[in-house]
PDB file of C-alpha atoms and ligand atoms in Angstrom:
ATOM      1  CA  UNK A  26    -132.155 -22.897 -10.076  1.00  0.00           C
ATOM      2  CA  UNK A  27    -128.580 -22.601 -11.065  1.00  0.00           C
ATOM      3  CA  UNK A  28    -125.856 -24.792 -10.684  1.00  0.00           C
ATOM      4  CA  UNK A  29    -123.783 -22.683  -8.819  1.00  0.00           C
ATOM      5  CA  UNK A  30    -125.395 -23.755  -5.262  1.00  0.00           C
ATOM      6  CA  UNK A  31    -125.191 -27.283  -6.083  1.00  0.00           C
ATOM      7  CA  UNK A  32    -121.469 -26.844  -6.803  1.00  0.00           C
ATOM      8  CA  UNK A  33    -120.863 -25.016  -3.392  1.00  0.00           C
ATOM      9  CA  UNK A  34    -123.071 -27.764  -1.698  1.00  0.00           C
ATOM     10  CA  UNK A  35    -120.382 -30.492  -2.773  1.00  0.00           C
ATOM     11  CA  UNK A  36    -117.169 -28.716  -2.622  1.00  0.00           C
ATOM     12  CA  UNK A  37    -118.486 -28.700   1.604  1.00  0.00           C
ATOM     13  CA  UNK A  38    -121.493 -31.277   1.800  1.00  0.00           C
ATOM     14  CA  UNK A  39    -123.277 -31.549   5.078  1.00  0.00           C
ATOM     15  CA  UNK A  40    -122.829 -34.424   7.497  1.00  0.00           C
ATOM     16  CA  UNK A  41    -126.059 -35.585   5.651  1.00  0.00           C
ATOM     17  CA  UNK A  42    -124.634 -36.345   2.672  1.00  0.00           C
ATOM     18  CA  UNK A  43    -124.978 -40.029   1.497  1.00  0.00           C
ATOM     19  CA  UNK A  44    -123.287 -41.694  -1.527  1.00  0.00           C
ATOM     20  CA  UNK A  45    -125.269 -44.888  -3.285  1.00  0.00           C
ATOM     21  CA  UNK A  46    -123.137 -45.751  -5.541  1.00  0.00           C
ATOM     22  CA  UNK A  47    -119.126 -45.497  -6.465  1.00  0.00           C
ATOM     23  CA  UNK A  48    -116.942 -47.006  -9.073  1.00  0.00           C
ATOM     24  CA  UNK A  49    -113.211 -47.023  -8.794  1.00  0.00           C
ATOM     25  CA  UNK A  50    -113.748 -44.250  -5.536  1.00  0.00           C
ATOM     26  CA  UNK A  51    -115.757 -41.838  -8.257  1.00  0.00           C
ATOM     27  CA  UNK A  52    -118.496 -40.980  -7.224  1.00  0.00           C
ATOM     28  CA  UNK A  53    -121.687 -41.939  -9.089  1.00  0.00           C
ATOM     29  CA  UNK A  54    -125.039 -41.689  -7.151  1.00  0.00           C
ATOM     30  CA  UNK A  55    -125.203 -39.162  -4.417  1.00  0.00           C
ATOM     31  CA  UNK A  56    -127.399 -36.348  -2.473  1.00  0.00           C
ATOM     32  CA  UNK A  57    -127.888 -34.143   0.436  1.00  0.00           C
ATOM     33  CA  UNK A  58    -130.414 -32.113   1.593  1.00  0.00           C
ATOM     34  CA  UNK A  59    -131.313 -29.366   4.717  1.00  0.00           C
ATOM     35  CA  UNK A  60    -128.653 -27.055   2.906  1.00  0.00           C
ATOM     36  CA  UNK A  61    -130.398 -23.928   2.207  1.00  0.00           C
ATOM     37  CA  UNK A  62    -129.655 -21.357   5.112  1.00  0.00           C
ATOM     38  CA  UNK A  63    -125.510 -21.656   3.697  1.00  0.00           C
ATOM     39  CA  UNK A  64    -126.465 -22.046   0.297  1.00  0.00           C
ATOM     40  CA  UNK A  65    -127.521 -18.575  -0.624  1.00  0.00           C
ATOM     41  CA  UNK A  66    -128.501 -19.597  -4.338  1.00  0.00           C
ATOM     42  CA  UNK A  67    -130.849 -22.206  -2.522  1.00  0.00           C
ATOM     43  CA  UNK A  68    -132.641 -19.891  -0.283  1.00  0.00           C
ATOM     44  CA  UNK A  69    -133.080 -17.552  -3.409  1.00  0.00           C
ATOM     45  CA  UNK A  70    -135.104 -20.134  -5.223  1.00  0.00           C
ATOM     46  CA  UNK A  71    -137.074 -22.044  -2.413  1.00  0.00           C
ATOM     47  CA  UNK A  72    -138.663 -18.207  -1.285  1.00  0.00           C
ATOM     48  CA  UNK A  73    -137.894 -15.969  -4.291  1.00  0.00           C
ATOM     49  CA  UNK A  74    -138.763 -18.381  -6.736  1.00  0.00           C
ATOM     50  CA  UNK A  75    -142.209 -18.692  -8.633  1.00  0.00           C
ATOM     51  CA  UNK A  76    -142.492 -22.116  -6.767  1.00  0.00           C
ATOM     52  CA  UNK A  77    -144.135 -20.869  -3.490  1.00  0.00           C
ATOM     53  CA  UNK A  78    -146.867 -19.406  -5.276  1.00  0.00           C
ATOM     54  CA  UNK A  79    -147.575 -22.749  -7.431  1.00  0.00           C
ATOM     55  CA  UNK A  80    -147.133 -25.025  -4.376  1.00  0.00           C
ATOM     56  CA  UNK A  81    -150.019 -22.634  -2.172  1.00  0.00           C
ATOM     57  CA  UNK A  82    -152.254 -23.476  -5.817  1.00  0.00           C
ATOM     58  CA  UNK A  83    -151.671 -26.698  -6.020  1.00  0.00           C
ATOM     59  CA  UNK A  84    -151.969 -27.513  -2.524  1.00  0.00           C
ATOM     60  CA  UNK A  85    -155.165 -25.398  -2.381  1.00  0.00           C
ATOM     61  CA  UNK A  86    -153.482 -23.374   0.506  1.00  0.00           C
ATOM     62  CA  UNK A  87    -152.841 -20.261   2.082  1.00  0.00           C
ATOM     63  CA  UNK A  88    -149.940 -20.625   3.976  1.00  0.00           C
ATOM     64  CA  UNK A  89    -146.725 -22.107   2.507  1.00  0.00           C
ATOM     65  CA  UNK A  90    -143.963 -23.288   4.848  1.00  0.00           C
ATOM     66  CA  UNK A  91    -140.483 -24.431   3.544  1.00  0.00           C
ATOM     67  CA  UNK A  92    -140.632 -27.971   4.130  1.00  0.00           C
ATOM     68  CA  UNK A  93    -136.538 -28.503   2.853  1.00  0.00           C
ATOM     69  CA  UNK A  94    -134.335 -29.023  -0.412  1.00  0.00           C
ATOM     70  CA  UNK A  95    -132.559 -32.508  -1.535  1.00  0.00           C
ATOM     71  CA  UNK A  96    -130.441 -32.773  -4.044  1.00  0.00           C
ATOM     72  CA  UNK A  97    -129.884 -35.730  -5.862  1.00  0.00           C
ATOM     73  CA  UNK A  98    -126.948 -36.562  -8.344  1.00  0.00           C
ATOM     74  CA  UNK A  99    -126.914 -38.981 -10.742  1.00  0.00           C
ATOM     75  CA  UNK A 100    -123.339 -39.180 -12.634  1.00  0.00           C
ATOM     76  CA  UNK A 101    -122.955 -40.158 -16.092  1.00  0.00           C
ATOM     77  CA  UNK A 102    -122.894 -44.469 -15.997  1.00  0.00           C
ATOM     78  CA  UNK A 103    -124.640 -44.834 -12.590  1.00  0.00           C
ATOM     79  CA  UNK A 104    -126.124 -47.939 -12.903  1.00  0.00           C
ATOM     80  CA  UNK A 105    -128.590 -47.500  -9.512  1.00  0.00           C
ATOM     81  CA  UNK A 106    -131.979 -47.098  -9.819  1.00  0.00           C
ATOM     82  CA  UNK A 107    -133.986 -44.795  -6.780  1.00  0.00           C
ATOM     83  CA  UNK A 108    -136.323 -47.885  -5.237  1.00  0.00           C
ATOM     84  CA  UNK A 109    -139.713 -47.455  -4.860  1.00  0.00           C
ATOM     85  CA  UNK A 110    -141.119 -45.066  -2.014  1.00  0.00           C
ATOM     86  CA  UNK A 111    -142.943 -42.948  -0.729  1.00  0.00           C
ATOM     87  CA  UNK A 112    -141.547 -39.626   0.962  1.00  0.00           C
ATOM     88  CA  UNK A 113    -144.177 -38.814   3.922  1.00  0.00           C
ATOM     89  CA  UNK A 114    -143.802 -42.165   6.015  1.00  0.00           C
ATOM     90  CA  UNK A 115    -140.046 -40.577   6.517  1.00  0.00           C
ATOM     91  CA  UNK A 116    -141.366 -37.009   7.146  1.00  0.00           C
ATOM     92  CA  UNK A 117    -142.325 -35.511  10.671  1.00  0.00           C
ATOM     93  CA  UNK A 118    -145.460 -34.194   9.051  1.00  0.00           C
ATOM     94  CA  UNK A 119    -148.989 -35.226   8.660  1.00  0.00           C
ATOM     95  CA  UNK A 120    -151.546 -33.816   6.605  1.00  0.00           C
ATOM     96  CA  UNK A 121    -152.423 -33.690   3.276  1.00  0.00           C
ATOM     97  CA  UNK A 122    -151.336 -30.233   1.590  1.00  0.00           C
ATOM     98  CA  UNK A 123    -148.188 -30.717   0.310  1.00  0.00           C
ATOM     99  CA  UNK A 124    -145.740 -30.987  -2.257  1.00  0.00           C
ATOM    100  CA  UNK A 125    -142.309 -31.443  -3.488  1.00  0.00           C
ATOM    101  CA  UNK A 126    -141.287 -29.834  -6.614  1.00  0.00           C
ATOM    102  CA  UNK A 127    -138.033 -32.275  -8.471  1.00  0.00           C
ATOM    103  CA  UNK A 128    -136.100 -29.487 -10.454  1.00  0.00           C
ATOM    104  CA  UNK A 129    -133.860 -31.129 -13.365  1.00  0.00           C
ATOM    105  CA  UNK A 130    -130.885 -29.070 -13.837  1.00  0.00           C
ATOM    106  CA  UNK A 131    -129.976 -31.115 -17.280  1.00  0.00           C
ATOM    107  CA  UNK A 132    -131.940 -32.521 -20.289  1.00  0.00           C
ATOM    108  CA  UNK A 133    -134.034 -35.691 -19.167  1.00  0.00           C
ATOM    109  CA  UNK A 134    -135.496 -38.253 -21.608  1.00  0.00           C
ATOM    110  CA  UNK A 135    -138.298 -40.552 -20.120  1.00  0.00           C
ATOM    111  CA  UNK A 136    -135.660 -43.356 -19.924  1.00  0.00           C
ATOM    112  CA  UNK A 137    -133.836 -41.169 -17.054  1.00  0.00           C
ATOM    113  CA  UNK A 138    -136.968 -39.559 -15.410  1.00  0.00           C
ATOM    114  CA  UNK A 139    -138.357 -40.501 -12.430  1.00  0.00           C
ATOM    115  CA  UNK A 140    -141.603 -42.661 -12.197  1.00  0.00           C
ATOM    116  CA  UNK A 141    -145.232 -41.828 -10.645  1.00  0.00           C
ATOM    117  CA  UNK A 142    -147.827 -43.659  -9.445  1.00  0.00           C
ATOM    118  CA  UNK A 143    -150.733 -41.680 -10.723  1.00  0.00           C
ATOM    119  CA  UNK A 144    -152.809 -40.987  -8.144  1.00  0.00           C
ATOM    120  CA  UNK A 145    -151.056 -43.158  -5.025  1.00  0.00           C
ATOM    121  CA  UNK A 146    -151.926 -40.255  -3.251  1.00  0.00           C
ATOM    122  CA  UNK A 147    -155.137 -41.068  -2.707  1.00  0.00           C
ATOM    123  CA  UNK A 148    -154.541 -44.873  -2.271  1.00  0.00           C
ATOM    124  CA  UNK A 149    -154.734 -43.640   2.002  1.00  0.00           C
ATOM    125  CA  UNK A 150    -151.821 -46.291   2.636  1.00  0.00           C
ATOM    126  CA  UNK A 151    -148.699 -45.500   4.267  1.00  0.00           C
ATOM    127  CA  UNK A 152    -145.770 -47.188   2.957  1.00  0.00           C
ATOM    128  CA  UNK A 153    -142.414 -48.468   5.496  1.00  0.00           C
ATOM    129  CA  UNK A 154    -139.962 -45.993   4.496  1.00  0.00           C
ATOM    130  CA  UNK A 155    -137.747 -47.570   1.927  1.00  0.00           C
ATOM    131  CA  UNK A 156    -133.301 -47.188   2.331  1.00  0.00           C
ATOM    132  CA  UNK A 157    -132.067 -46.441  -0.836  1.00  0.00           C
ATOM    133  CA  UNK A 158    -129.677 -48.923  -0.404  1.00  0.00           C
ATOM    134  CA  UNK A 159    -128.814 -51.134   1.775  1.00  0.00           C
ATOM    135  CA  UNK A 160    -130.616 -52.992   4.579  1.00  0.00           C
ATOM    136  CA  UNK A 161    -133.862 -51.791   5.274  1.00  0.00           C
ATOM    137  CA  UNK A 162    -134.801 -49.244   8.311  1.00  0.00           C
ATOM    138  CA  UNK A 163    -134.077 -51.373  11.684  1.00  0.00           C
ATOM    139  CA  UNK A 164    -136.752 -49.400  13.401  1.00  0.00           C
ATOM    140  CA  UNK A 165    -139.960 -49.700  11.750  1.00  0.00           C
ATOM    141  CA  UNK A 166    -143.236 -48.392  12.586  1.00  0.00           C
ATOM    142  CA  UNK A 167    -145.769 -50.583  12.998  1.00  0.00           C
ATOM    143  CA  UNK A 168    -148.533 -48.304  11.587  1.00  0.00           C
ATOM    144  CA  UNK A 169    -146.872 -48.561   7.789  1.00  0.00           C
ATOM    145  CA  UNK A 170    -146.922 -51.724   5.512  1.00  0.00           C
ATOM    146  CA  UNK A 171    -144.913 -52.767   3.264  1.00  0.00           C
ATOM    147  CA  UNK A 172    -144.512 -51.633  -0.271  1.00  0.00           C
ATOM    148  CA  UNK A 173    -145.215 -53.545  -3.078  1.00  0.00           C
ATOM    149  CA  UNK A 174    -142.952 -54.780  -5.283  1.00  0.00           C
ATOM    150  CA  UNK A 175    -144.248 -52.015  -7.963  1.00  0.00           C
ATOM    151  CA  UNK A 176    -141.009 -52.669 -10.511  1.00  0.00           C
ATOM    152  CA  UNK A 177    -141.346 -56.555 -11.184  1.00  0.00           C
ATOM    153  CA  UNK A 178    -145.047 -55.876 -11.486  1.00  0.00           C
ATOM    154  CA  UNK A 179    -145.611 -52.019 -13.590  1.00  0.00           C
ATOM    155  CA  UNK A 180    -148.027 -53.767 -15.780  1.00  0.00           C
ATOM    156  CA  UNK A 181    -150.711 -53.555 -12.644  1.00  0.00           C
ATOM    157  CA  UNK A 182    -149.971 -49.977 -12.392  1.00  0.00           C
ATOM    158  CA  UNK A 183    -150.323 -46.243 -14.026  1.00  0.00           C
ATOM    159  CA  UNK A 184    -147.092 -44.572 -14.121  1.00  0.00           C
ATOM    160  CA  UNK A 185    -146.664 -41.447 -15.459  1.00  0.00           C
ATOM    161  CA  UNK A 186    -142.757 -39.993 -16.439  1.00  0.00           C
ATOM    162  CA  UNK A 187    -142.028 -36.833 -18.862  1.00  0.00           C
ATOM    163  CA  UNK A 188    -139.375 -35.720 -21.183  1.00  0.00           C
ATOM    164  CA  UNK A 189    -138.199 -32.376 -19.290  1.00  0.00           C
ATOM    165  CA  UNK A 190    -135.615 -29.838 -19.139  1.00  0.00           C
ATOM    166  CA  UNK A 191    -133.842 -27.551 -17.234  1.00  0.00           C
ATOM    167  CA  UNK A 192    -136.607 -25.002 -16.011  1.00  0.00           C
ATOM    168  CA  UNK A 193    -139.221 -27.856 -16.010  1.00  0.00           C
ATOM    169  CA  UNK A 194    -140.564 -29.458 -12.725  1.00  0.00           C
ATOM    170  CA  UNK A 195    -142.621 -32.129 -11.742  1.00  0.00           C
ATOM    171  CA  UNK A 196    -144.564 -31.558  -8.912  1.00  0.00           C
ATOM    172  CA  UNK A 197    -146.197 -34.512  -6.323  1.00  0.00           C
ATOM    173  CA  UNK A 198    -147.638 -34.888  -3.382  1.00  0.00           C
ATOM    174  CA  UNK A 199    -145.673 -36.380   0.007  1.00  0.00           C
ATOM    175  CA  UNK A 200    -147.497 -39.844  -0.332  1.00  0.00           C
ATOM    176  CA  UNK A 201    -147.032 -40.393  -4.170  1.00  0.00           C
ATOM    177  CA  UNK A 202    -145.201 -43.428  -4.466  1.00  0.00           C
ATOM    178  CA  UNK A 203    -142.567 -42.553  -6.815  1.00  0.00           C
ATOM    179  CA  UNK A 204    -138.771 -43.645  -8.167  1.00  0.00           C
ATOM    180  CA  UNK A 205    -136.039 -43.332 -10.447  1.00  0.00           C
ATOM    181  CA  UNK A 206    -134.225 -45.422 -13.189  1.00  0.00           C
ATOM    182  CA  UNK A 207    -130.775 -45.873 -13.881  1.00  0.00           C
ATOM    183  CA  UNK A 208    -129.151 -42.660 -15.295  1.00  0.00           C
ATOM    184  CA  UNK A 209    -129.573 -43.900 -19.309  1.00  0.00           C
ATOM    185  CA  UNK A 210    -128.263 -40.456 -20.333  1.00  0.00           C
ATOM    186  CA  UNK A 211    -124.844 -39.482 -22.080  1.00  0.00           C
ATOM    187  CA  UNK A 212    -125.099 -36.849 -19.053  1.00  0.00           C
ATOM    188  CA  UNK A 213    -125.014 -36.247 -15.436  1.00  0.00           C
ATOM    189  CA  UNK A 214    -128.878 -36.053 -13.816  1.00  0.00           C
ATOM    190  CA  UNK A 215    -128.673 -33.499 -11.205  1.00  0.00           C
ATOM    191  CA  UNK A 216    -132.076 -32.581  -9.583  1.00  0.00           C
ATOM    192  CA  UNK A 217    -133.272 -29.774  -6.446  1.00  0.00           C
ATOM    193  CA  UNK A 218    -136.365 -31.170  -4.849  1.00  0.00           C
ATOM    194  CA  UNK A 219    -137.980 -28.402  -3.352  1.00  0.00           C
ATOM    195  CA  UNK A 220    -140.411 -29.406  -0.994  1.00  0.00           C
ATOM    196  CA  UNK A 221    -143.444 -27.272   0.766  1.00  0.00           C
ATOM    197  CA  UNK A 222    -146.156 -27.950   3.003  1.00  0.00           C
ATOM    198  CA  UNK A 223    -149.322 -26.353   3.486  1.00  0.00           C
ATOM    199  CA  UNK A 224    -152.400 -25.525   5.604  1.00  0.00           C
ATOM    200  CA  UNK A 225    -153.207 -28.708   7.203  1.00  0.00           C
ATOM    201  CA  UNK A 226    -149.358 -29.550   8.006  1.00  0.00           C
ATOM    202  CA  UNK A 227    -148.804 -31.092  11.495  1.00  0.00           C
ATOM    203  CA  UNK A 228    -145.646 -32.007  13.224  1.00  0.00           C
ATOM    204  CA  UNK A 229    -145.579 -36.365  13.521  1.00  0.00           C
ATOM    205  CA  UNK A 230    -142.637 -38.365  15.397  1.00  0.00           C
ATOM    206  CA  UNK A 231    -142.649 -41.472  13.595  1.00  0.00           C
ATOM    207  CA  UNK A 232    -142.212 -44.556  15.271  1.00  0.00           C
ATOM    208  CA  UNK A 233    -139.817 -45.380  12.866  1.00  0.00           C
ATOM    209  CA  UNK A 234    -136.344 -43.252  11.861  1.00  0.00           C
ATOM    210  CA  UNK A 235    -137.148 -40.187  10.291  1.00  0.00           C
ATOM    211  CA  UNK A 236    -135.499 -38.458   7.119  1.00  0.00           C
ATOM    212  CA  UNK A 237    -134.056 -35.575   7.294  1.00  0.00           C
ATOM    213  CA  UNK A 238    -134.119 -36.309  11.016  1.00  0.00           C
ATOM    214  CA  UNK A 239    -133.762 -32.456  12.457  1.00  0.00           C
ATOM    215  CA  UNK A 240    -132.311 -33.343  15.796  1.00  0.00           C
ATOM    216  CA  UNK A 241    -132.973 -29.994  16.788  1.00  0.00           C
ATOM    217  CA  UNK A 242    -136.551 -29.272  16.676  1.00  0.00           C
ATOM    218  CA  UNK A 243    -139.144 -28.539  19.852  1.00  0.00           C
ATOM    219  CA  UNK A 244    -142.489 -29.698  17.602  1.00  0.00           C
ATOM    220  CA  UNK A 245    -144.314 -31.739  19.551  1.00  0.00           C
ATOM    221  CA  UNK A 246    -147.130 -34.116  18.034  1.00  0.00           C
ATOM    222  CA  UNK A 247    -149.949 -32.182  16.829  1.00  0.00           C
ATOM    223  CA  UNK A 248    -148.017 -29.044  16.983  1.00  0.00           C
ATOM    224  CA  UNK A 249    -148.404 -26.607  13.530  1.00  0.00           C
ATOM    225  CA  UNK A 250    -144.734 -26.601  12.273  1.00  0.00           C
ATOM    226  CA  UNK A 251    -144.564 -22.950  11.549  1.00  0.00           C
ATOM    227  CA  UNK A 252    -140.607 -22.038  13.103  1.00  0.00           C
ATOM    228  CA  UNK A 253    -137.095 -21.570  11.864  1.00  0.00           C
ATOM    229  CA  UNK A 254    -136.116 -25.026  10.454  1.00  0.00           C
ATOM    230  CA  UNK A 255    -139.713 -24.752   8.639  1.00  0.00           C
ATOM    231  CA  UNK A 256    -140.210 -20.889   7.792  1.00  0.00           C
ATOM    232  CA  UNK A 257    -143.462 -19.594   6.525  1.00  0.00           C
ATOM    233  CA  UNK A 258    -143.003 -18.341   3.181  1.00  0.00           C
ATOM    234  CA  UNK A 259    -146.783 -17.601   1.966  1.00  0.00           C
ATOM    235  CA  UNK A 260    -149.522 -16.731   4.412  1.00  0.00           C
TER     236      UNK A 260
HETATM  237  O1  AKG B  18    -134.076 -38.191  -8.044  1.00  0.00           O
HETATM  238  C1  AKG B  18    -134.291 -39.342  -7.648  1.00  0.00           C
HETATM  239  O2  AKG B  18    -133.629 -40.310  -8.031  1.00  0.00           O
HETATM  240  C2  AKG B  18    -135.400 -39.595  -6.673  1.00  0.00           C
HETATM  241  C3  AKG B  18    -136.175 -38.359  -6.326  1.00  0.00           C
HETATM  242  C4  AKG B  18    -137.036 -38.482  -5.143  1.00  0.00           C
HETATM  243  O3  AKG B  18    -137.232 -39.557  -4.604  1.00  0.00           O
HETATM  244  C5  AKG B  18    -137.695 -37.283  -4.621  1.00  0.00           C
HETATM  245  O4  AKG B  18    -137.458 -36.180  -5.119  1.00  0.00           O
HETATM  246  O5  AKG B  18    -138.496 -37.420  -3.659  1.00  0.00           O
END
């Protein structure tokens, strides 16, 4: 992944775009995501990439379907760390193969990479989607619990971060519960997630609101979510 996309994506950001975090109107903590039919260099990497391939491995699957990108800038000095989550309880999908690729696109020391839960995966809970910031979700889905609080209490838990650089990715499954420090570098932290789902992938309305929401979408629940918002790469 170059940086040229990500440029392009912020000179014109989509009416998804969110910003976290500001000091004195700069901008310091920001993303957006469902870019990559504009953003040429994106759609280059999510299909032309090696990543496809790695994601139908590690998911142990046949078929690959682009899932989306997000892209997630951290500016030099922002102080906000990414709370604790877990991606699928926001996702329209169910199922178990799949997998979301974070792409650094600058140097990152363990102090600035993002934190795992090893194998949360498999915990088989389902986590109330999380707000970055600000109040929590006013809709909530009755069928999720909440999180705990995993950063006051780390000693009761396995987490796994690397050293990486650009080139590098970490790769994770949908219910991993996962975050993100502070940006401790003398450097911006600028990061594609590429996400992909797999075989077993069903469409889900969630009770609760849903992020990326794609108002437009016919999927019904149950339905395989092969279409144009989620192309089939790898079959
Ligand atoms: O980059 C971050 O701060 C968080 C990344 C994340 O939550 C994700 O890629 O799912």
């Amino acid at each position: 992944m170059g940086r040229k996309g990500i440029i392009e994506n912020f000179k014109n950001p989509s009416k998804y775009k969110c910003v976290y975090e500001k000091n004195d109107n700069i901008e310091l903590f920001y993303d957006d995501y469902c870019n990559w039919n504009r953003i040429n260099e994106y759609k280059d990497f999510l299909f032309n990439s090696n990543l496809p391939s790695i994601a139908s491995q590690l998911m142990i699957s046949k078929k690959v379907n682009l899932f989306h990108e997000h892209v997630l800038i951290k500016e030099k000095g922002s102080r906000k760390k990414t709370p604790w989550h877990q991606d699928q309880s926001y996702y329209c999908v169910n199922g178990k193969q799949n997998i979301s690729f974070w792409c650094p696109l600058d140097i990152i020391k363990k102090n600035t990479c993002p934190e795992y839960i090893s194998k949360s995966h498999k915990w088989t809970k389902q986590f109330l989607p999380t707000k970055f910031f600000g109040n929590s979700y006013e809709k909530l889905d009755s069928e999720f619990e909440k999180i705990p609080d995993i950063e006051n209490n780390k000693e009761n838990y396995t987490i796994e971060s690397y050293e990486l650089n650009p080139g590098d990715a970490i790769a994770f499954n949908f219910a991993t519960v996962h975050g993100a420090p502070e940006n401790n570098s003398d450097n911006k932290r600028r990061a594609f997630s590429a996400r992909y789902t797999g075989d077993d992938a069903t469409y889900i309305k969630r009770k609760g609101e849903m992020s990326p929401p794609f108002p437009n979408l016919k999927l019904k629940n149950g339905d395989i979510l092969d279409c144009e918002t989620f192309p089939v790469i790898l079959n």
